[in-house]
JSON list of C-alpha atoms in Angstrom, two decimals:
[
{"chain": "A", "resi": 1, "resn": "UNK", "atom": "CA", "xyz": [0.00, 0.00, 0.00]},
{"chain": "A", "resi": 2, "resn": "UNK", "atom": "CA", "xyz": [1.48, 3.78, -1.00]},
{"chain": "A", "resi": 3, "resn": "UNK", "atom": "CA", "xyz": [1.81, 6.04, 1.44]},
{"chain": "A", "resi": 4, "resn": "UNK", "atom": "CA", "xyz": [2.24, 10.09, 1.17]},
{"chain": "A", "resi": 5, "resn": "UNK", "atom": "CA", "xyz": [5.85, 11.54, 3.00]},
{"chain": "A", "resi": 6, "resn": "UNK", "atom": "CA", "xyz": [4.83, 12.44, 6.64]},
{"chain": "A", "resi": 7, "resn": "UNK", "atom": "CA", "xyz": [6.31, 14.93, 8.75]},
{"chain": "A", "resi": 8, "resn": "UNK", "atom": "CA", "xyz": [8.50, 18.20, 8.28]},
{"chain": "A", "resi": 9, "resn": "UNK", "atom": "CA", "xyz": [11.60, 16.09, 8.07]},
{"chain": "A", "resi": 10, "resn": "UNK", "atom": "CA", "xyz": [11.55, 14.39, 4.85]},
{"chain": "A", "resi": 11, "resn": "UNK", "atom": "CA", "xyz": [14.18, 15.27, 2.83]},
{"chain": "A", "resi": 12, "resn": "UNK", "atom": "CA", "xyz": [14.51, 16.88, -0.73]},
{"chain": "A", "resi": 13, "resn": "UNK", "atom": "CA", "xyz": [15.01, 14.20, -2.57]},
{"chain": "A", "resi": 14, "resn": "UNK", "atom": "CA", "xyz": [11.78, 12.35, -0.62]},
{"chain": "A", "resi": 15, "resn": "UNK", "atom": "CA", "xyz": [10.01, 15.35, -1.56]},
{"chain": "A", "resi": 16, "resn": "UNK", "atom": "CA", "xyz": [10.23, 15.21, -5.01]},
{"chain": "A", "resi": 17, "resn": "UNK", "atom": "CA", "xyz": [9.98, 11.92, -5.73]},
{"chain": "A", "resi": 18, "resn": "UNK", "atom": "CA", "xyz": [6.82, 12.49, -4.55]},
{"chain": "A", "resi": 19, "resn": "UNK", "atom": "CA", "xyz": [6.04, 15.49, -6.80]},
{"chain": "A", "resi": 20, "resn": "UNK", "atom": "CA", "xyz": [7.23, 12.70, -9.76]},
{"chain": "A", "resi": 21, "resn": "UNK", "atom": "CA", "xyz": [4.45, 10.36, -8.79]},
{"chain": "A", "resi": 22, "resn": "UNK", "atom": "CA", "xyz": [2.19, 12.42, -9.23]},
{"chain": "A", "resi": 23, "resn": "UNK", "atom": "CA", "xyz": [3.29, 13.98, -12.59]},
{"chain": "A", "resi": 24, "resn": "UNK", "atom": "CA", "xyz": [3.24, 10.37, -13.36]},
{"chain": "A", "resi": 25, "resn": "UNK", "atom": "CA", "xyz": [-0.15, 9.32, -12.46]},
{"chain": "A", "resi": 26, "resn": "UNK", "atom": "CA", "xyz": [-1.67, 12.67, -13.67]},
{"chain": "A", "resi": 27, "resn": "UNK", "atom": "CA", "xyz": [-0.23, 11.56, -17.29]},
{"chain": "A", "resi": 28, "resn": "UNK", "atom": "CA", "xyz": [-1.44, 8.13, -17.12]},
{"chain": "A", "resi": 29, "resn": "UNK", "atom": "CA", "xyz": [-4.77, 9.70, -16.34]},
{"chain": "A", "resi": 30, "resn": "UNK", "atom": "CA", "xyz": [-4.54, 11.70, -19.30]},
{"chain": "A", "resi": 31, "resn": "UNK", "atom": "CA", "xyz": [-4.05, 8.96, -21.36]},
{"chain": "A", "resi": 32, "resn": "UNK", "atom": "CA", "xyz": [-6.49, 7.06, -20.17]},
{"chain": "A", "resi": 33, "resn": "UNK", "atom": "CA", "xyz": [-4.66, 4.50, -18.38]},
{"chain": "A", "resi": 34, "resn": "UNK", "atom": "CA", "xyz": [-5.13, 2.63, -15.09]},
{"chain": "A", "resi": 35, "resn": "UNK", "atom": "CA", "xyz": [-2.84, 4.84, -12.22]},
{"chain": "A", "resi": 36, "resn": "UNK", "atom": "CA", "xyz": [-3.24, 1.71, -10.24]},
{"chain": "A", "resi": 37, "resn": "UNK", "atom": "CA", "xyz": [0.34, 0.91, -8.00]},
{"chain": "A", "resi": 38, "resn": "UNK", "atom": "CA", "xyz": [-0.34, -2.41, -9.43]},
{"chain": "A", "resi": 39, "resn": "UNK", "atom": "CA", "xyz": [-0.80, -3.34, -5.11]},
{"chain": "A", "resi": 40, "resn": "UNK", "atom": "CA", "xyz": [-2.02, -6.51, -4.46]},
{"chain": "A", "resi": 41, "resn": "UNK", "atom": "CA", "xyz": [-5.21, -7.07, -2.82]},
{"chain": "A", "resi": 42, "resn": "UNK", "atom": "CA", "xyz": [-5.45, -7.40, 0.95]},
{"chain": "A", "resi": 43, "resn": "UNK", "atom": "CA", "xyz": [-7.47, -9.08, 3.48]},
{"chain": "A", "resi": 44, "resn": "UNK", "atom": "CA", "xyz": [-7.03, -8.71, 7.55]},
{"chain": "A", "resi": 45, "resn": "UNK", "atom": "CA", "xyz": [-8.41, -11.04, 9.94]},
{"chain": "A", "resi": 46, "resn": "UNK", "atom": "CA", "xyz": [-9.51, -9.42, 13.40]},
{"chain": "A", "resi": 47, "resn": "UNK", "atom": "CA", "xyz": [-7.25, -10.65, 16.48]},
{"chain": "A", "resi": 48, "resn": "UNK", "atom": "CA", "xyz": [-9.92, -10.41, 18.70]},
{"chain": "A", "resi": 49, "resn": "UNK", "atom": "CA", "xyz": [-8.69, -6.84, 20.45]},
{"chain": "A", "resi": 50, "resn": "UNK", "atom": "CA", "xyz": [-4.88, -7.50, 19.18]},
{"chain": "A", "resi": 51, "resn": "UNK", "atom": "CA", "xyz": [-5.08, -5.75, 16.33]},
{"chain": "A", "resi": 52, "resn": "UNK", "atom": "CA", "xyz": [-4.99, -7.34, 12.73]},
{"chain": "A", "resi": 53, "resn": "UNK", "atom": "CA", "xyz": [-3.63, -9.93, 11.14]},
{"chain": "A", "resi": 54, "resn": "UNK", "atom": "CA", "xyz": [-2.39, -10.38, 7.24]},
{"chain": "A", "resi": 55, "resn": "UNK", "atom": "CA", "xyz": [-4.55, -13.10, 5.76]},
{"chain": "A", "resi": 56, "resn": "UNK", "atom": "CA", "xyz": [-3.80, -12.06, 2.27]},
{"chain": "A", "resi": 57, "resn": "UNK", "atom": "CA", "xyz": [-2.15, -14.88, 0.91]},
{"chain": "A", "resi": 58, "resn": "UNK", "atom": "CA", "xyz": [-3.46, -17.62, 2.89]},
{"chain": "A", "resi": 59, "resn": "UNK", "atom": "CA", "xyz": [-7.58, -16.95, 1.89]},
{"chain": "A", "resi": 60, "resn": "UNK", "atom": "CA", "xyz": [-6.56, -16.30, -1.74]},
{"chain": "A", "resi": 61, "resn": "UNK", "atom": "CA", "xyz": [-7.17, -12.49, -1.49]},
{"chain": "A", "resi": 62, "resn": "UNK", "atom": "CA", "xyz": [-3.87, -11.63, -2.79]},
{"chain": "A", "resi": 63, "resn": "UNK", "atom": "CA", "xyz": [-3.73, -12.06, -6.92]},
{"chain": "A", "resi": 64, "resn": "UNK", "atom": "CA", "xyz": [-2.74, -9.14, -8.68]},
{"chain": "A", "resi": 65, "resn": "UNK", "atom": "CA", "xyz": [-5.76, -8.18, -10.72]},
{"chain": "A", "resi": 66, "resn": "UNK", "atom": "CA", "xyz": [-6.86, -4.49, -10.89]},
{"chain": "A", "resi": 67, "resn": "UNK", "atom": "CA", "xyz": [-9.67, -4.69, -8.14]},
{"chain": "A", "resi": 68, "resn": "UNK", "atom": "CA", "xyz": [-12.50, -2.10, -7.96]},
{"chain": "A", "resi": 69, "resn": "UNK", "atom": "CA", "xyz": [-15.21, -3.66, -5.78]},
{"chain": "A", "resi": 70, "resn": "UNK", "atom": "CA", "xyz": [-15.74, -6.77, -3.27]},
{"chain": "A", "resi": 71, "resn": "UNK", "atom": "CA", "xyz": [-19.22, -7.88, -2.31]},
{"chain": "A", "resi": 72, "resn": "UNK", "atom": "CA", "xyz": [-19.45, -10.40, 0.73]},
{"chain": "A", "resi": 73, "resn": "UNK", "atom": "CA", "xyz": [-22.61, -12.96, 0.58]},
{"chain": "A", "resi": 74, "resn": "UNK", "atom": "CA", "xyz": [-23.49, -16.52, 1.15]},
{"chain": "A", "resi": 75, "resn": "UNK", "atom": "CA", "xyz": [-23.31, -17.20, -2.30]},
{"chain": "A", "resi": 76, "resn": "UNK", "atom": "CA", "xyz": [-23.86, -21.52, -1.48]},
{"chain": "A", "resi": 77, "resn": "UNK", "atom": "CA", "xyz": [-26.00, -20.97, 1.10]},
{"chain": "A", "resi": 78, "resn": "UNK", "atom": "CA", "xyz": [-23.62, -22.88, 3.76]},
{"chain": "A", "resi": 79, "resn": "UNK", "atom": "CA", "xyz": [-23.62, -20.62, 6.79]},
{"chain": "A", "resi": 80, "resn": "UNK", "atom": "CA", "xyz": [-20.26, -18.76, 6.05]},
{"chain": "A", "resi": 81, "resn": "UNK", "atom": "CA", "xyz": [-20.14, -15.48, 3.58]},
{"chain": "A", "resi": 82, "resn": "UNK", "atom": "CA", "xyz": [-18.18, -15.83, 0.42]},
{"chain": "A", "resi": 83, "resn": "UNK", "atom": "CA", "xyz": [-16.79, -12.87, -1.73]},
{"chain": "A", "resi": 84, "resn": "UNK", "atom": "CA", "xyz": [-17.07, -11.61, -5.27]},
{"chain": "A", "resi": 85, "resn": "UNK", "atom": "CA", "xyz": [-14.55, -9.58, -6.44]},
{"chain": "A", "resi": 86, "resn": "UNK", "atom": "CA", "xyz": [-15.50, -6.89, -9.50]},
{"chain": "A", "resi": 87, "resn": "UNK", "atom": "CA", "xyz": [-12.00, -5.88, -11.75]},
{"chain": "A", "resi": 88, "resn": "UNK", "atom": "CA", "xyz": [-10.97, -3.52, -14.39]},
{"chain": "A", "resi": 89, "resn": "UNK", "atom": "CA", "xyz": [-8.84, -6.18, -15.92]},
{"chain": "A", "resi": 90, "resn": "UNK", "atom": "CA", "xyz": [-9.39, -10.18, -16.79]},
{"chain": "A", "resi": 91, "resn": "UNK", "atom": "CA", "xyz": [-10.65, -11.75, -15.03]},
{"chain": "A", "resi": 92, "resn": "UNK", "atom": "CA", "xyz": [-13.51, -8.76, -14.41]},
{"chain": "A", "resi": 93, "resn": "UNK", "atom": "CA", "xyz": [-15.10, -11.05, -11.88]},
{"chain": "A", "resi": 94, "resn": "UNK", "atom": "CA", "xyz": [-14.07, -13.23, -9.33]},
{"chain": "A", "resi": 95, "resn": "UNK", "atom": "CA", "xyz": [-15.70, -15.68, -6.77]},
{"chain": "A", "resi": 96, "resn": "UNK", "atom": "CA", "xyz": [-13.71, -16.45, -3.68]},
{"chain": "A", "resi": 97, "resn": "UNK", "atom": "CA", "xyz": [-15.89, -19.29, -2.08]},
{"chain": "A", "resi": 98, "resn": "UNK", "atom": "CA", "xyz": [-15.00, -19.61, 1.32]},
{"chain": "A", "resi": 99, "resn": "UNK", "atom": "CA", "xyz": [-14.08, -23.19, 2.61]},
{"chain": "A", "resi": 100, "resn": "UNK", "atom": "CA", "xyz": [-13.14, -23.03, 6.40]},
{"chain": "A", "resi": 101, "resn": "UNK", "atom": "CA", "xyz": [-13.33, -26.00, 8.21]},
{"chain": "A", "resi": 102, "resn": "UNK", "atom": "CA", "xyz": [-14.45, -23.66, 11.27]},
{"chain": "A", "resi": 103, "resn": "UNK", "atom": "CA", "xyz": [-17.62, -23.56, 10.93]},
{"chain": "A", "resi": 104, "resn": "UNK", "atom": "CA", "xyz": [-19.57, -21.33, 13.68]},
{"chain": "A", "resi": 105, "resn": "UNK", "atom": "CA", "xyz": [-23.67, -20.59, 14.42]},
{"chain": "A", "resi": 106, "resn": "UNK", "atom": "CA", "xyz": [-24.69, -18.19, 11.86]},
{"chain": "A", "resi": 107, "resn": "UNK", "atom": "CA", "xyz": [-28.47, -17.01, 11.17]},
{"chain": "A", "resi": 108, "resn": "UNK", "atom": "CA", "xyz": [-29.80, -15.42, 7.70]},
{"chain": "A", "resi": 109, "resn": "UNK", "atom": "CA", "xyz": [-32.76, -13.64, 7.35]},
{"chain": "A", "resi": 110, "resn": "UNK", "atom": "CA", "xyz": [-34.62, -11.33, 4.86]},
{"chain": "A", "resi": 111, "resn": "UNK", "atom": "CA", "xyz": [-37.14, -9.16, 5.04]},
{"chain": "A", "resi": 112, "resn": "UNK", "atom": "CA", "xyz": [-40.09, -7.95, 2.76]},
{"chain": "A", "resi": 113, "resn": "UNK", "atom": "CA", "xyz": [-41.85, -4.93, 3.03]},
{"chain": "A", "resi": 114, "resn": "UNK", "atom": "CA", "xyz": [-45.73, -4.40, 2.61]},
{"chain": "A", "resi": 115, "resn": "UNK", "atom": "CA", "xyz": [-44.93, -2.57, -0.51]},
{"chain": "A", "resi": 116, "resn": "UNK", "atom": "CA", "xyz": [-47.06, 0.36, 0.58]},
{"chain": "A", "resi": 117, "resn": "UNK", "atom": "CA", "xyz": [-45.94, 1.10, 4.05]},
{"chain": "A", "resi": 118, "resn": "UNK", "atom": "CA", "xyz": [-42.30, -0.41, 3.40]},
{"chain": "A", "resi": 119, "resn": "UNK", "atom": "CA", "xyz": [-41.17, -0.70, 0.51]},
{"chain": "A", "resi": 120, "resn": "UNK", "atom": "CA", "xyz": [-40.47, -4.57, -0.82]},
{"chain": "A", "resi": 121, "resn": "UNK", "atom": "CA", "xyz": [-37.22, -4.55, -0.45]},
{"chain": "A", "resi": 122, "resn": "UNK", "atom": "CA", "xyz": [-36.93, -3.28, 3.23]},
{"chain": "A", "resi": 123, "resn": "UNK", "atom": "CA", "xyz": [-34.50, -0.84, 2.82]},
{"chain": "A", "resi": 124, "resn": "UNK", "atom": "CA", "xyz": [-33.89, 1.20, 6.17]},
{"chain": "A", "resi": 125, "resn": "UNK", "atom": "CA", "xyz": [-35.23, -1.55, 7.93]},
{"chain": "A", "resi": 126, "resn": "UNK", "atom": "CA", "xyz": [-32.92, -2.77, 11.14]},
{"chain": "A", "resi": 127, "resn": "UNK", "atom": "CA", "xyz": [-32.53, -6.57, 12.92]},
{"chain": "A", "resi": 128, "resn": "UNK", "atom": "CA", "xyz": [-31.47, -7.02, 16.50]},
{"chain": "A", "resi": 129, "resn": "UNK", "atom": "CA", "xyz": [-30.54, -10.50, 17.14]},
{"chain": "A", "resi": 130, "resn": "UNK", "atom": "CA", "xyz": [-30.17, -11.16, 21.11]},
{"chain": "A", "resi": 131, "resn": "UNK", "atom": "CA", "xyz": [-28.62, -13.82, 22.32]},
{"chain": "A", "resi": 132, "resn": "UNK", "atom": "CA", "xyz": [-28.64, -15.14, 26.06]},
{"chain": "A", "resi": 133, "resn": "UNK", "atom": "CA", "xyz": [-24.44, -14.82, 26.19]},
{"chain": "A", "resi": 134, "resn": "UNK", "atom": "CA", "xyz": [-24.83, -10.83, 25.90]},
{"chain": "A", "resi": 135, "resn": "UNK", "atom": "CA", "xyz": [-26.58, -8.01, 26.58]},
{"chain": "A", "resi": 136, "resn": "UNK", "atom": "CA", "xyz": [-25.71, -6.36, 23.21]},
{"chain": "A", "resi": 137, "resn": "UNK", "atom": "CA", "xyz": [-27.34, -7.06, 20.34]},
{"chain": "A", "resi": 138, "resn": "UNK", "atom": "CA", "xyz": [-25.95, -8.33, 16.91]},
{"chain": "A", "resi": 139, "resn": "UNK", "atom": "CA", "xyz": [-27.07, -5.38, 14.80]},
{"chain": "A", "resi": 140, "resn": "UNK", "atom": "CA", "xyz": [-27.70, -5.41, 10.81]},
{"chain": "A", "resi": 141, "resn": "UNK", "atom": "CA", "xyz": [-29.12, -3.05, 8.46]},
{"chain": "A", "resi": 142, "resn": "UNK", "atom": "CA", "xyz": [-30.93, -3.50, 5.11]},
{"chain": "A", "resi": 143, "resn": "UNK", "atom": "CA", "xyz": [-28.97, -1.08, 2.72]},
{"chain": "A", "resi": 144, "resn": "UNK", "atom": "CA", "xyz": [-29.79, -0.29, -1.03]},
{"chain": "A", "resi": 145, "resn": "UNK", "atom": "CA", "xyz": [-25.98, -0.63, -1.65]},
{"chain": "A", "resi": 146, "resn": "UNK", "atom": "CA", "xyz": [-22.86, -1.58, 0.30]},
{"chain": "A", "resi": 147, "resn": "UNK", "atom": "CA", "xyz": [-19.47, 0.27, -1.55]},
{"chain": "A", "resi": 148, "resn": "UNK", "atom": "CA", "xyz": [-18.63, 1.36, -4.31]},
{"chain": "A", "resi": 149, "resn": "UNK", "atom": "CA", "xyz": [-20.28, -0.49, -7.59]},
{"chain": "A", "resi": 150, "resn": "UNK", "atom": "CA", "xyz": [-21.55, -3.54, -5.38]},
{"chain": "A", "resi": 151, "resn": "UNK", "atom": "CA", "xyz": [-23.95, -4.51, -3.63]},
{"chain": "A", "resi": 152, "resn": "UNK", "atom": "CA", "xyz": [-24.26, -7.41, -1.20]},
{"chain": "A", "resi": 153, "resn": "UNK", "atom": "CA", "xyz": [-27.38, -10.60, -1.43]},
{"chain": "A", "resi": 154, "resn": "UNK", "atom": "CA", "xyz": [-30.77, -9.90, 0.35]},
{"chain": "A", "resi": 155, "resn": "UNK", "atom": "CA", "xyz": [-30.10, -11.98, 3.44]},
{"chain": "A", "resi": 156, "resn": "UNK", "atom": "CA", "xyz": [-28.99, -10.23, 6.19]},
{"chain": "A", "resi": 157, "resn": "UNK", "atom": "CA", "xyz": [-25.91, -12.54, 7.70]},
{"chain": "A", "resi": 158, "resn": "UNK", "atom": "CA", "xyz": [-25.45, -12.45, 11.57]},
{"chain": "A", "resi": 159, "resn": "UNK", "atom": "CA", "xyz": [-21.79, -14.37, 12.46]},
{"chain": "A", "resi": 160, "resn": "UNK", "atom": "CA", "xyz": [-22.64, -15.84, 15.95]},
{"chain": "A", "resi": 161, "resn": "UNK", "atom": "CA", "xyz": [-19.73, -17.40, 16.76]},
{"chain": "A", "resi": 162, "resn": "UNK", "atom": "CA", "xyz": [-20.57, -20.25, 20.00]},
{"chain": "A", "resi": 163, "resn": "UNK", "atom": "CA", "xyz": [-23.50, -18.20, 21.37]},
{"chain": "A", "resi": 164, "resn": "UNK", "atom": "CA", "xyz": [-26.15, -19.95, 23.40]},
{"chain": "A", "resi": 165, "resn": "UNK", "atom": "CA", "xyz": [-29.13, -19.77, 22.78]},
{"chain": "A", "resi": 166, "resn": "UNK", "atom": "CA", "xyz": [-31.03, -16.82, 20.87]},
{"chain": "A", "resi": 167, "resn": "UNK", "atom": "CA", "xyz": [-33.47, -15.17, 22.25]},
{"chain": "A", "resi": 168, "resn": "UNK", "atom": "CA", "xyz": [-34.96, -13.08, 20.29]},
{"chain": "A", "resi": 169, "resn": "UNK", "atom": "CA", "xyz": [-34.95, -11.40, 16.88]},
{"chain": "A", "resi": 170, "resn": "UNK", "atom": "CA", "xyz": [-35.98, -7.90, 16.71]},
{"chain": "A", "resi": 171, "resn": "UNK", "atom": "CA", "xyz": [-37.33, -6.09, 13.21]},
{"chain": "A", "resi": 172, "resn": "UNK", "atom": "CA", "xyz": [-37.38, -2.24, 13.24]},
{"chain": "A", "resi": 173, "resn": "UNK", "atom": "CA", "xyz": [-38.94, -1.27, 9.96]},
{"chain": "A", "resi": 174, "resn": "UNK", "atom": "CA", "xyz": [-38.71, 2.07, 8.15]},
{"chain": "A", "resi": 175, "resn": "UNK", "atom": "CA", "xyz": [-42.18, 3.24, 9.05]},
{"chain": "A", "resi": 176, "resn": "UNK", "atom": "CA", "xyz": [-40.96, 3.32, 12.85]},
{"chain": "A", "resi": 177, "resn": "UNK", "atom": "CA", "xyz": [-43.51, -0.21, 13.61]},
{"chain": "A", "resi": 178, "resn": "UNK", "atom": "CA", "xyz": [-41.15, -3.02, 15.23]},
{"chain": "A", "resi": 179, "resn": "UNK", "atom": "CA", "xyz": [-41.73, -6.52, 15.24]},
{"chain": "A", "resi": 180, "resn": "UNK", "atom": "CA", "xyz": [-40.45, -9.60, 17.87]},
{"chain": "A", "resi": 181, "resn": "UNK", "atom": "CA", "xyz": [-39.95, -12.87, 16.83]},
{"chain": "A", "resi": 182, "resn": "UNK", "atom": "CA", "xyz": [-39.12, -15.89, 18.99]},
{"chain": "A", "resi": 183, "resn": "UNK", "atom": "CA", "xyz": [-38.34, -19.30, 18.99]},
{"chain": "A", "resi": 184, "resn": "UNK", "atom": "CA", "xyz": [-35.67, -19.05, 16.04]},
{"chain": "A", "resi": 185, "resn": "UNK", "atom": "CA", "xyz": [-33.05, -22.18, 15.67]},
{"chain": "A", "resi": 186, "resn": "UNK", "atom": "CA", "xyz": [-29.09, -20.90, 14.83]},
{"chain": "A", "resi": 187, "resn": "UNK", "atom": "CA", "xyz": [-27.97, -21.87, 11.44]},
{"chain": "A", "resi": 188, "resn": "UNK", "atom": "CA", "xyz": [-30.81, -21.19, 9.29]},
{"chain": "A", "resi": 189, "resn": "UNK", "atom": "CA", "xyz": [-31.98, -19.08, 7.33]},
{"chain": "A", "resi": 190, "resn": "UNK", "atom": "CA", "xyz": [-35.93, -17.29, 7.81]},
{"chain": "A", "resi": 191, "resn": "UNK", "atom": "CA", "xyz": [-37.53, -14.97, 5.31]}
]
């Protein structure tokens, strides 16, 4: 990953080697050419409060094609999200279909508006998934789009981990009406 010069003691020289970069990425822009650093992709895996670790080359994240956007989704309908990848270059799509052996309690659900009150889609509307290992709830939102030129499945994905037991599942939907649902098993998915 590039990184600007920081600080009021960079030298000269750091300075404008700098300046070249961009004199060189302003032409390639004028001819029409990708002003990508030609950086591989990345992927982090949280640490759990340590920070982040490099998982690039180990899930497959790494190959050097000219990524724009990354959509995450069950895409096999197996519990764990998988990714498309959307590039400039060949190929301009990508599935990376995730195979851990880890497999954890996961719940999928998606919502349907009326149509009238909500729209069909549900966008705006909000899930609260509680669990009887926390007082927080697992939080999702249904968005129109997720980044830029992607957008994720319809099934909103909650990663449980080893919870208990749920609860409860909480709808809030855009018209400011809620609805409670009980009674819901872990790894399945509810529409």
């Amino acid at each position: 990953m590039s990184q600007s010069p920081l600080g009021a003691n960079v030298s000269d020289e750091s300075v404008l080697k700098y300046k070249q970069g961009w004199r060189a990425l302003n032409r390639l822009l004028h001819q029409d050419r990708s002003f990508s650093g030609r950086e591989r992709n990345c992927a982090f895996i949280n640490c759990e409060g340590k920070g982040f670790a490099d998982n690039s080359a180990i899930s497959g994240f790494d190959f050097p094609d000219d990524a724009r956007a990354v959509v995450a989704t069950d895409w096999d309908f197996d519990g764990d999200l998988d990714v498309w990848v959307s590039c400039r270059n060949a190929p301009r799509i990508r599935l990376l279909e995730n195979r851990s052996l880890n497999k954890s309690d996961w719940l999928g659900i998606k919502l349907e508006g009326d149509g009238s009150l909500v729209n069909k889609d549900a966008i705006g509307a909000k899930v609260h998934v509680l669990t009887d290992q926390s007082d927080k709830p697992i939080i999702r939102t249904v968005y129109a789009g997720d980044g830029f030129l992607s957008q994720s499945g319809t099934f909103l994905h909650f990663g449980l981990g080893n919870i208990g037991k749920l609860n409860k599942v909480l709808v809030f939907w855009p018209d400011g009406t809620s609805y409670e649902v009980k009674g819901i098993n872990k790894s399945n998915y509810y529409s």
